[in-house]
């Protein structure tokens, strides 16, 4: 057998909610990825711009610092050295005075002849033994390029004897100067040792502001002037791609060194050719990207929550009219009187759908009413035909017996028989009604048996055991008489022993049972199983009344439903019992008319028992 797995169908509200939510999730995911890409690009650009701005400002600060040192050097040369004879003591005093004014920034000032002879120094300290200025790069560079001011690499001052044995890190500024000695001009070199800590502090403050980024200062030949990881570089624990970076033009560049991606921003310091390099590691970009991603995810989650609430409200608004229309139609299921409007709210389409369904239901109800009416007419005709099948032999035989009694001078018995016959037919006619009280049905049975006992010369006896109260309930007329007729003709008519017919009526809950028992020949189990089967007994019995048990069973089922009718029990040589099963319905005028008009066939449950 082919089997299909069918799940519970979803409501239109759930379908709309799921559809809108999935659409919202897709849109928000696309927007989230777009915004993430846009924000990441924008954040990277802003990071580069901010780093470039900081780097340029730092270059300005370095240039300002170096410019101030050049200003001091120019002041010494033009205001002191150029107009003063070097043999005069006034030169040393004026240099010492200028040194004292700038001692926080300057470690020492010295003036040398072109042969390396020290003319004067501030503070006034002698040269170290064996120290030869002519072998110093600052000295040779100044004489080689007399038009420029030269700045050396950071180094420990090793030229003068220190009284405190402190040797400071300095950057040497040197420049060629013209000397005047007793009216004779000569070439000399001015040396100003700047305090390296000033430049170092300036760059360290910048690195503190840059957080995960850092900046370093290198000379044009790649020598490191300042680096925040200077000690690690000297210990060869850290390397910098200086040679590769210094070949780049000023600006931002993407570099890869040691398998790590980075962005470098290069700026050149004027007068010196130094390069200030700001490095943005990939980790710094990743931190900003994670922050941006977290922010976007949070915004998307909040937006999705809001969208779900909006989608839920929208799904309710769209589906509610359809749900109400469905409920209105469901509430009308089985209702005979349909209201004028099924559901008049909602959109135009919903209202038109409700109107169409309303028209269809009216049309269906009309067709059902026509079918019910046709079925009722058919059943009424069948009942009338069944009741018209009473065999006239009973009447003929009874009249023949009356004639025989009159001829035999049995007038009183003839009168009694005529009275019972009149009572029997009066009950049978019942003013044309098909329903009768159980009490009158029992009286009709008594009249019938009284006639039959006279005809058969008191060859059987009848006994009655009727429970009080059931006489007032109703039953279809002429259902006991055909059973009695079968009991007489097929049970005890030719029995050798005296016959007995017992009629027992009782009530059990909401049902009434009436059993008719005889002590006749009985039947085999096969006959019992087929006696009420119309297919196995297609022909109506020709004996007795002609109505037969099949017709009686059918009449009861037509009136009261398939759960009611006859039950036959029999045993050979013991007798037969036929039990009538009907609902306990009081024989009121309303109930009699209701069942008389065929209302028993509309599928309603019978009225409650008394």
Coordinates of C-alpha atoms in Angstrom, one line a residue:
X1 CA 0.0 0.0 0.0
X2 CA 1.4 3.4 -1.0
X3 CA 1.6 5.6 2.1
X4 CA 2.1 9.4 2.1
X5 CA 3.5 11.2 5.1
X6 CA 1.4 14.2 5.6
X7 CA 2.2 16.8 8.3
X8 CA -0.2 19.1 10.0
X9 CA -0.9 22.0 7.6
X10 CA 0.3 25.4 8.7
X11 CA -2.1 28.3 9.2
X12 CA -1.9 31.2 6.8
X13 CA -0.8 33.4 9.7
X14 CA 2.2 31.1 10.3
X15 CA 3.1 31.0 6.6
X16 CA 3.0 34.8 6.3
X17 CA 5.0 35.2 9.5
X18 CA 7.7 32.7 8.4
X19 CA 7.8 34.1 4.9
X20 CA 8.2 37.7 6.0
X21 CA 10.7 36.7 8.7
X22 CA 12.9 34.8 6.3
X23 CA 12.7 37.6 3.8
X24 CA 13.7 40.1 6.5
X25 CA 16.6 37.8 7.6
X26 CA 17.9 37.6 4.0
X27 CA 17.6 41.4 3.5
X28 CA 19.2 42.1 6.9
X29 CA 22.0 39.6 6.2
X30 CA 22.7 41.2 2.8
X31 CA 22.6 44.7 4.3
X32 CA 24.7 43.6 7.3
X33 CA 27.4 42.2 5.0
X34 CA 27.3 45.3 2.8
X35 CA 27.5 47.6 5.8
X36 CA 30.3 45.5 7.3
X37 CA 32.3 45.8 4.1
X38 CA 31.5 49.5 3.8
X39 CA 32.4 50.2 7.5
X40 CA 35.5 48.1 7.3
X41 CA 36.7 49.9 4.3
X42 CA 35.7 53.3 5.8
X43 CA 37.3 52.4 9.1
X44 CA 40.6 51.4 7.4
X45 CA 40.5 54.6 5.4
X46 CA 39.9 56.7 8.6
X47 CA 42.6 54.8 10.4
X48 CA 45.1 55.6 7.7
X49 CA 43.9 59.2 7.5
X50 CA 44.2 59.6 11.3
X51 CA 47.6 58.0 11.4
X52 CA 48.7 60.2 8.5
X53 CA 47.5 63.3 10.3
X54 CA 49.3 62.3 13.5
X55 CA 52.4 61.5 11.5
X56 CA 52.4 64.8 9.7
X57 CA 51.9 66.6 13.0
X58 CA 54.8 64.8 14.5
X59 CA 56.9 65.7 11.5
X60 CA 56.0 69.3 12.0
X61 CA 57.0 69.0 15.7
X62 CA 60.3 67.4 14.8
X63 CA 61.0 70.0 12.2
X64 CA 60.1 72.7 14.7
X65 CA 62.5 71.2 17.2
X66 CA 65.3 70.9 14.6
X67 CA 64.5 74.4 13.4
X68 CA 64.9 75.8 16.9
X69 CA 68.3 74.0 17.1
X70 CA 69.3 75.6 13.7
X71 CA 68.2 78.9 15.1
X72 CA 70.5 78.6 18.0
X73 CA 73.3 77.6 15.7
X74 CA 72.7 80.6 13.4
X75 CA 72.5 82.9 16.4
X76 CA 75.9 81.6 17.6
X77 CA 77.4 82.0 14.2
X78 CA 76.0 85.3 13.0
X79 CA 75.7 87.1 16.4
X80 CA 78.7 85.7 18.2
X81 CA 81.3 83.9 16.2
X82 CA 81.3 85.9 12.9
X83 CA 81.8 89.3 14.6
X84 CA 84.2 88.2 17.4
X85 CA 87.8 87.5 17.3
X86 CA 88.4 84.0 18.4
X87 CA 91.4 85.1 20.4
X88 CA 89.2 87.3 22.5
X89 CA 87.8 86.0 25.9
X90 CA 84.6 87.6 25.0
X91 CA 83.8 84.8 22.6
X92 CA 83.8 82.1 25.3
X93 CA 81.7 84.2 27.6
X94 CA 79.1 84.9 25.0
X95 CA 79.0 81.1 24.0
X96 CA 78.7 80.1 27.7
X97 CA 75.8 82.6 28.1
X98 CA 73.9 81.2 25.2
X99 CA 74.5 77.7 26.4
X100 CA 73.2 78.5 29.9
X101 CA 70.0 79.9 28.3
X102 CA 69.4 76.6 26.4
X103 CA 71.0 74.1 28.7
X104 CA 67.8 72.0 28.9
X105 CA 67.9 71.2 25.2
X106 CA 71.7 71.4 24.6
X107 CA 74.3 69.1 26.2
X108 CA 77.3 71.1 25.0
X109 CA 78.5 73.7 22.5
X110 CA 82.0 73.6 21.0
X111 CA 84.0 75.6 18.3
X112 CA 86.8 74.0 16.4
X113 CA 89.4 75.1 13.9
X114 CA 89.6 73.3 10.6
X115 CA 92.6 71.4 11.9
X116 CA 90.6 70.0 14.9
X117 CA 91.9 72.4 17.5
X118 CA 89.3 73.2 20.2
X119 CA 88.8 77.0 20.4
X120 CA 86.2 77.0 23.2
X121 CA 83.5 74.9 24.7
X122 CA 80.5 75.3 27.0
X123 CA 80.5 73.9 29.5
X124 CA 84.2 74.4 29.7
X125 CA 85.6 70.9 29.7
X126 CA 88.7 69.5 28.0
X127 CA 88.7 66.9 25.2
X128 CA 89.3 63.4 26.2
X129 CA 92.8 62.2 25.7
X130 CA 93.2 60.7 22.3
X131 CA 89.9 62.2 21.0
X132 CA 90.4 63.5 17.5
X133 CA 87.5 65.6 16.1
X134 CA 88.9 65.3 12.6
X135 CA 87.9 61.6 12.7
X136 CA 84.3 62.4 13.7
X137 CA 81.7 62.2 10.9
X138 CA 80.1 65.4 12.0
X139 CA 83.4 67.2 11.5
X140 CA 84.1 65.8 8.1
X141 CA 80.6 66.3 6.9
X142 CA 80.5 69.9 7.9
X143 CA 83.7 70.7 6.1
X144 CA 82.7 68.7 3.1
X145 CA 79.4 70.5 2.6
X146 CA 79.9 73.9 4.0
X147 CA 76.5 75.3 2.9
X148 CA 74.5 72.8 4.9
X149 CA 73.6 72.1 8.5
X150 CA 74.3 68.5 9.4
X151 CA 72.6 66.3 12.0
X152 CA 74.3 63.1 13.2
X153 CA 72.9 59.8 14.3
X154 CA 72.1 59.4 18.0
X155 CA 75.3 58.5 19.9
X156 CA 76.9 58.7 23.3
X157 CA 78.9 61.9 23.7
X158 CA 82.5 60.6 23.8
X159 CA 84.4 63.8 23.0
X160 CA 84.7 65.7 26.2
X161 CA 85.6 64.7 29.7
X162 CA 82.6 64.5 32.0
X163 CA 83.1 65.8 35.5
X164 CA 80.2 63.7 36.7
X165 CA 81.1 60.7 34.6
X166 CA 77.7 60.9 32.9
X167 CA 77.7 60.2 29.2
X168 CA 74.5 61.4 27.5
X169 CA 72.9 60.3 24.3
X170 CA 73.1 63.2 21.9
X171 CA 72.4 64.2 18.3
X172 CA 75.2 66.4 17.0
X173 CA 74.4 69.5 14.9
X174 CA 77.5 70.6 12.9
X175 CA 78.1 73.4 10.4
X176 CA 81.0 75.1 8.8
X177 CA 81.7 78.6 10.0
X178 CA 84.1 81.5 9.1
X179 CA 86.6 82.4 11.9
X180 CA 88.4 85.7 12.5
X181 CA 91.7 85.6 14.3
X182 CA 93.7 88.8 14.5
X183 CA 92.2 89.9 11.2
X184 CA 92.8 86.7 9.4
X185 CA 89.9 84.6 8.1
X186 CA 89.9 80.8 8.4
X187 CA 87.5 77.9 8.4
X188 CA 86.1 76.3 11.5
X189 CA 83.3 73.9 12.7
X190 CA 80.5 74.7 15.1
X191 CA 79.3 71.7 17.1
X192 CA 76.1 71.7 19.1
X193 CA 75.2 68.4 20.9
X194 CA 71.4 68.3 21.3
X195 CA 69.8 66.3 24.1
X196 CA 68.5 63.1 22.5
X197 CA 65.9 62.7 25.3
X198 CA 63.9 65.7 24.0
X199 CA 63.4 64.0 20.6
X200 CA 62.8 60.6 22.2
X201 CA 60.1 62.0 24.5
X202 CA 58.4 63.8 21.6
X203 CA 58.2 60.5 19.6
X204 CA 57.2 58.4 22.7
X205 CA 54.2 60.7 23.4
X206 CA 53.1 60.1 19.8
X207 CA 53.3 56.3 20.2
X208 CA 51.3 56.4 23.3
X209 CA 48.5 58.2 21.4
X210 CA 48.6 55.7 18.6
X211 CA 47.6 52.7 20.8
X212 CA 48.2 49.5 18.8
X213 CA 50.0 51.5 16.0
X214 CA 53.6 52.8 16.4
X215 CA 56.0 55.2 14.7
X216 CA 59.7 55.2 14.3
X217 CA 62.3 57.6 12.9
X218 CA 65.1 56.5 10.5
X219 CA 67.8 58.3 8.6
X220 CA 67.9 58.2 4.8
X221 CA 70.5 55.4 4.8
X222 CA 68.3 53.2 7.0
X223 CA 70.0 53.8 10.4
X224 CA 67.5 53.8 13.2
X225 CA 67.2 57.2 15.0
X226 CA 64.3 56.2 17.2
X227 CA 62.2 53.1 17.6
X228 CA 59.8 52.1 20.4
X229 CA 61.3 48.6 20.3
X230 CA 64.9 49.8 20.1
X231 CA 66.2 47.5 22.7
X232 CA 64.5 44.5 21.1
X233 CA 66.0 45.4 17.7
X234 CA 69.5 45.8 19.2
X235 CA 69.0 42.3 20.8
X236 CA 67.9 41.0 17.4
X237 CA 64.5 40.0 18.9
X238 CA 62.7 42.3 16.5
X239 CA 63.2 43.3 12.9
X240 CA 61.9 46.2 10.9
X241 CA 61.6 46.3 7.1
X242 CA 63.4 49.7 7.1
X243 CA 65.3 49.3 3.9
X244 CA 62.1 48.3 2.0
X245 CA 60.0 51.0 3.5
X246 CA 62.5 53.9 3.0
X247 CA 62.3 53.3 -0.8
X248 CA 58.6 54.2 -0.8
X249 CA 57.4 57.7 -1.5
X250 CA 55.6 59.7 1.2
X251 CA 52.1 58.4 1.8
X252 CA 50.3 55.2 2.8
X253 CA 51.5 51.8 1.4
X254 CA 50.5 48.2 1.9
X255 CA 53.5 46.1 2.9
X256 CA 54.1 42.4 3.9
X257 CA 57.0 41.6 6.1
X258 CA 57.7 38.3 7.9
X259 CA 54.3 36.9 6.7
X260 CA 52.4 39.8 8.3
X261 CA 50.4 42.4 6.5
X262 CA 50.7 46.0 7.5
X263 CA 50.1 49.5 6.3
X264 CA 52.9 52.0 6.6
X265 CA 52.6 55.8 6.3
X266 CA 55.9 57.5 5.3
X267 CA 56.7 61.2 5.9
X268 CA 60.0 62.9 5.3
X269 CA 61.5 65.4 7.8
X270 CA 62.9 68.5 6.1
X271 CA 66.6 69.6 6.4
X272 CA 67.6 66.1 7.4
X273 CA 66.1 63.5 5.0
X274 CA 64.9 61.5 8.0
X275 CA 61.9 59.4 7.5
X276 CA 59.1 59.1 10.1
X277 CA 57.3 55.8 9.5
X278 CA 54.0 55.0 11.1
X279 CA 53.1 51.3 11.1
X280 CA 49.5 50.0 11.3
X281 CA 49.7 46.2 11.9
X282 CA 47.0 43.9 10.6
X283 CA 46.1 43.2 14.2
X284 CA 45.1 46.8 14.6
X285 CA 42.8 46.6 11.6
X286 CA 41.4 43.3 13.0
X287 CA 40.6 45.0 16.3
X288 CA 38.7 47.7 14.5
X289 CA 37.0 45.2 12.3
X290 CA 35.9 43.1 15.3
X291 CA 34.5 46.2 16.9
X292 CA 32.6 47.1 13.8
X293 CA 31.4 43.5 13.3
X294 CA 30.2 43.3 16.9
X295 CA 28.3 46.7 16.5
X296 CA 26.8 45.6 13.2
X297 CA 25.7 42.2 14.6
X298 CA 24.1 43.9 17.6
X299 CA 22.3 46.3 15.3
X300 CA 21.2 43.5 13.0
X301 CA 19.9 41.5 16.1
X302 CA 17.9 44.4 17.4
X303 CA 16.6 45.1 13.9
X304 CA 15.6 41.5 13.4
X305 CA 13.7 41.5 16.7
X306 CA 11.9 44.7 15.7
X307 CA 11.2 43.2 12.2
X308 CA 9.8 40.0 13.8
X309 CA 7.4 42.1 15.9
X310 CA 6.4 44.1 12.8
X311 CA 6.1 40.9 10.7
X312 CA 3.9 39.4 13.5
X313 CA 1.6 42.5 13.5
X314 CA 1.5 42.5 9.7
X315 CA 0.8 38.7 9.6
X316 CA -2.1 39.2 12.0
X317 CA -3.4 42.1 10.0
X318 CA -3.3 40.2 6.7
X319 CA -4.4 36.8 8.1
X320 CA -7.0 37.9 10.7
X321 CA -9.8 38.6 8.1
X322 CA -9.2 35.2 6.5
X323 CA -9.2 33.5 9.9
X324 CA -12.4 35.2 10.9
X325 CA -13.9 34.2 7.6
X326 CA -12.9 30.6 8.1
X327 CA -14.3 30.7 11.7
X328 CA -17.6 32.2 10.4
X329 CA -17.9 29.4 7.8
X330 CA -17.0 26.7 10.3
X331 CA -19.6 28.0 12.7
X332 CA -22.2 27.8 10.0
X333 CA -21.5 24.1 9.2
X334 CA -24.6 22.1 9.8
X335 CA -26.7 25.3 10.3
X336 CA -29.9 25.4 8.4
X337 CA -30.6 29.1 8.6
X338 CA -27.6 30.9 7.1
X339 CA -27.2 34.6 8.1
X340 CA -27.4 37.2 5.5
X341 CA -23.6 38.0 5.6
X342 CA -20.9 35.5 6.3
X343 CA -18.2 38.0 7.0
X344 CA -18.4 41.7 5.9
X345 CA -15.0 42.9 7.2
X346 CA -11.5 42.7 5.7
X347 CA -10.2 43.7 2.3
X348 CA -12.3 43.8 -0.8
X349 CA -11.0 40.3 -1.9
X350 CA -11.9 38.8 1.5
X351 CA -15.4 40.3 1.3
X352 CA -16.0 39.0 -2.2
X353 CA -14.7 35.5 -1.1
X354 CA -17.1 35.6 1.8
X355 CA -20.0 36.6 -0.4
X356 CA -19.2 33.8 -2.9
X357 CA -19.0 31.2 -0.1
X358 CA -22.3 32.5 1.3
X359 CA -24.0 32.0 -2.0
X360 CA -22.5 28.5 -2.4
X361 CA -23.7 27.5 1.1
X362 CA -27.2 28.8 0.3
X363 CA -27.3 26.8 -2.9
X364 CA -26.0 23.7 -1.1
X365 CA -28.6 24.0 1.6
X366 CA -31.3 24.3 -1.0
X367 CA -30.1 21.2 -2.8
X368 CA -30.0 19.4 0.5
X369 CA -33.5 20.4 1.4
X370 CA -34.7 19.1 -2.0
X371 CA -32.9 15.8 -1.4
X372 CA -34.3 15.5 2.1
X373 CA -37.8 16.2 0.9
X374 CA -37.5 13.6 -1.9
X375 CA -36.1 11.1 0.6
X376 CA -38.9 11.8 3.0
X377 CA -41.5 11.3 0.3
X378 CA -39.8 8.1 -0.8
X379 CA -39.8 6.7 2.8
X380 CA -43.4 7.7 3.3
X381 CA -44.4 5.9 0.1
X382 CA -42.5 2.9 1.3
X383 CA -44.2 2.9 4.7
X384 CA -47.6 3.2 3.0
X385 CA -46.8 0.4 0.7
X386 CA -45.6 -1.8 3.5
X387 CA -48.7 -1.1 5.6
X388 CA -50.9 -1.9 2.6
X389 CA -49.5 -5.4 2.3
X390 CA -51.7 -6.9 5.0
X391 CA -53.1 -10.1 3.7
X392 CA -56.9 -10.0 3.4
X393 CA -57.1 -13.8 4.2
X394 CA -57.3 -12.9 7.9
X395 CA -60.4 -10.8 7.3
X396 CA -62.0 -13.5 5.1
X397 CA -61.3 -16.3 7.5
X398 CA -62.6 -14.3 10.4
X399 CA -65.8 -13.4 8.6
X400 CA -66.2 -17.0 7.6
X401 CA -65.8 -18.1 11.2
X402 CA -68.5 -15.5 12.3
X403 CA -70.9 -16.9 9.6
X404 CA -70.2 -20.4 10.8
X405 CA -70.9 -19.4 14.5
X406 CA -74.2 -17.7 13.6
X407 CA -75.3 -20.7 11.6
X408 CA -74.4 -22.9 14.5
X409 CA -76.5 -20.7 16.9
X410 CA -73.4 -19.4 18.7
X411 CA -74.7 -15.8 18.7
X412 CA -72.8 -14.6 21.7
X413 CA -69.5 -15.9 20.5
X414 CA -70.2 -14.4 17.1
X415 CA -71.0 -11.0 18.7
X416 CA -67.8 -11.2 20.8
X417 CA -65.8 -12.1 17.7
X418 CA -67.4 -9.2 15.7
X419 CA -66.6 -6.8 18.6
X420 CA -62.9 -7.9 18.7
X421 CA -62.7 -7.7 14.9
X422 CA -64.1 -4.1 15.0
X423 CA -61.6 -3.2 17.8
X424 CA -58.8 -4.7 15.8
X425 CA -59.5 -2.7 12.6
X426 CA -60.3 0.5 14.5
X427 CA -56.8 0.2 16.1
X428 CA -55.3 -0.7 12.7
X429 CA -56.8 2.3 10.9
X430 CA -55.8 4.7 13.8
X431 CA -57.4 7.6 11.8
X432 CA -54.8 7.1 9.1
X433 CA -51.8 7.7 11.5
X434 CA -48.7 5.5 11.4
X435 CA -47.7 6.0 15.0
X436 CA -49.6 4.7 18.0
X437 CA -49.1 4.3 21.7
X438 CA -47.8 1.0 23.0
X439 CA -50.9 0.6 25.1
X440 CA -53.2 0.7 22.0
X441 CA -50.8 -1.6 20.1
X442 CA -51.1 -4.1 23.0
X443 CA -54.9 -3.8 22.9
X444 CA -54.9 -4.5 19.2
X445 CA -52.7 -7.6 19.8
X446 CA -55.2 -8.7 22.4
X447 CA -58.1 -8.3 20.0
X448 CA -56.2 -10.2 17.3
X449 CA -55.4 -13.1 19.7
X450 CA -58.9 -13.2 21.0
X451 CA -60.2 -13.7 17.5
X452 CA -57.5 -16.3 16.7
X453 CA -58.2 -18.3 19.9
X454 CA -61.9 -18.6 18.8
X455 CA -61.0 -19.7 15.4
X456 CA -58.5 -22.3 16.6
X457 CA -60.8 -23.5 19.4
X458 CA -58.7 -22.3 22.3
X459 CA -55.7 -24.3 21.1
X460 CA -53.2 -21.9 22.7
X461 CA -53.1 -19.4 25.6
X462 CA -51.7 -15.9 25.7
X463 CA -49.9 -14.2 28.6
X464 CA -49.1 -10.6 29.1
X465 CA -46.3 -9.0 31.3
X466 CA -46.1 -5.3 30.5
X467 CA -44.1 -3.0 32.7
X468 CA -46.0 -0.1 34.1
X469 CA -45.4 3.2 32.3
X470 CA -44.4 2.0 28.8
X471 CA -48.0 2.0 27.6
X472 CA -47.7 5.8 27.3
X473 CA -44.7 5.6 24.9
X474 CA -45.2 5.3 21.2
X475 CA -44.5 2.7 18.6
X476 CA -45.2 2.1 14.9
X477 CA -48.6 0.5 14.5
X478 CA -49.1 -3.0 13.3
X479 CA -45.7 -4.4 14.4
X480 CA -46.9 -6.8 17.1
X481 CA -49.7 -8.4 15.0
X482 CA -47.5 -9.7 12.2
X483 CA -45.2 -11.3 14.7
X484 CA -48.2 -12.9 16.5
X485 CA -49.4 -14.1 13.1
X486 CA -46.1 -15.7 12.3
X487 CA -46.1 -17.3 15.8
X488 CA -49.5 -18.9 15.2
X489 CA -49.0 -20.0 11.6
X490 CA -45.4 -21.1 11.8
X491 CA -45.1 -22.0 15.5
X492 CA -48.1 -23.5 17.3
X493 CA -50.7 -24.0 14.6
X494 CA -49.9 -27.7 14.1
X495 CA -48.1 -28.3 17.4
X496 CA -49.3 -31.4 19.3
X497 CA -49.1 -29.7 22.7
X498 CA -51.1 -26.8 23.9
X499 CA -49.6 -23.6 22.5
X500 CA -48.4 -20.6 24.5
X501 CA -47.8 -17.1 23.4
X502 CA -46.1 -14.7 25.9
X503 CA -45.9 -10.9 25.4
X504 CA -43.3 -9.2 27.7
X505 CA -42.6 -5.5 27.6
X506 CA -40.0 -3.6 29.7
X507 CA -37.9 -0.5 29.8
X508 CA -34.1 -0.5 30.0
X509 CA -32.5 3.0 30.3
X510 CA -33.7 5.0 27.3
X511 CA -34.9 2.0 25.3
X512 CA -38.0 -0.2 25.3
X513 CA -38.1 -3.9 24.6
X514 CA -41.2 -6.0 23.7
X515 CA -40.6 -9.7 23.3
X516 CA -43.2 -12.2 21.7
X517 CA -42.4 -15.8 22.6
X518 CA -44.0 -19.0 21.5
X519 CA -43.4 -22.7 22.3
X520 CA -43.7 -23.9 18.7
X521 CA -41.4 -25.8 16.4
X522 CA -38.6 -23.2 16.4
X523 CA -36.0 -22.8 13.7
X524 CA -32.5 -23.8 12.8
X525 CA -29.6 -21.4 13.3
X526 CA -29.4 -21.0 9.5
X527 CA -33.0 -20.0 9.3
X528 CA -32.6 -17.6 12.2
X529 CA -29.6 -15.9 10.5
X530 CA -31.5 -15.5 7.2
X531 CA -35.0 -14.6 8.4
X532 CA -34.3 -10.9 8.6
X533 CA -31.9 -10.8 5.6
X534 CA -33.8 -9.4 2.6
X535 CA -31.2 -10.7 0.1
X536 CA -31.5 -14.3 1.5
X537 CA -35.3 -14.1 1.7
X538 CA -36.3 -11.9 -1.2
X539 CA -39.9 -13.1 -1.3
X540 CA -42.5 -12.0 1.3
X541 CA -44.0 -14.8 3.2
X542 CA -47.2 -16.1 1.7
X543 CA -48.5 -17.4 5.0
X544 CA -50.2 -15.3 7.6
X545 CA -50.5 -11.5 7.3
X546 CA -48.1 -11.2 4.4
X547 CA -46.2 -8.4 6.0
X548 CA -43.6 -10.7 7.5
X549 CA -40.8 -10.0 9.9
X550 CA -38.6 -8.4 7.2
X551 CA -41.2 -5.7 6.6
X552 CA -41.7 -5.1 10.3
X553 CA -38.0 -4.7 10.9
X554 CA -37.7 -2.3 8.0
X555 CA -40.6 -0.2 9.2
X556 CA -39.0 0.2 12.7
X557 CA -35.6 1.1 11.2
X558 CA -37.1 3.6 8.8
X559 CA -38.9 5.3 11.7
X560 CA -36.3 5.1 14.5
X561 CA -33.0 4.5 12.8
X562 CA -30.6 1.7 12.1
X563 CA -29.9 1.0 15.8
X564 CA -33.4 -0.3 16.3
X565 CA -35.6 -3.1 14.9
X566 CA -36.1 -6.8 15.5
X567 CA -34.0 -9.5 17.0
X568 CA -34.9 -13.2 16.5
X569 CA -33.9 -16.0 18.8
X570 CA -35.0 -19.6 18.2
X571 CA -34.2 -23.2 19.0
X572 CA -35.7 -26.3 17.4
X573 CA -38.5 -27.9 19.4
X574 CA -38.2 -25.2 22.0
X575 CA -39.9 -22.2 20.4
X576 CA -39.1 -18.8 19.1
X577 CA -38.7 -15.3 20.6
X578 CA -38.9 -12.1 18.6
X579 CA -37.8 -8.9 20.4
X580 CA -38.8 -5.5 19.3
X581 CA -36.2 -2.8 20.2
X582 CA -37.4 0.9 20.0
X583 CA -36.4 4.1 21.8
X584 CA -38.4 5.2 24.8
X585 CA -40.3 8.2 23.4
X586 CA -43.4 9.5 25.1
X587 CA -46.5 9.5 22.9
X588 CA -47.2 13.2 23.1
X589 CA -49.0 15.0 20.4
X590 CA -45.8 16.8 19.4
X591 CA -43.7 13.6 19.2
X592 CA -46.5 11.7 17.3
X593 CA -46.7 14.4 14.7
X594 CA -43.0 14.7 14.4
X595 CA -42.5 11.0 13.7
X596 CA -45.7 10.9 11.7
X597 CA -44.2 13.5 9.3
X598 CA -41.1 11.4 8.8
X599 CA -38.7 13.6 10.9
X600 CA -37.1 10.4 12.1
X601 CA -35.1 10.3 8.8
X602 CA -33.3 13.6 9.2
X603 CA -30.5 12.2 11.2
X604 CA -31.5 13.8 14.6
X605 CA -31.3 11.8 17.8
X606 CA -34.7 10.7 19.2
X607 CA -36.1 12.7 22.1
X608 CA -35.0 11.8 25.6
X609 CA -36.9 9.1 27.4
X610 CA -39.5 9.9 30.0

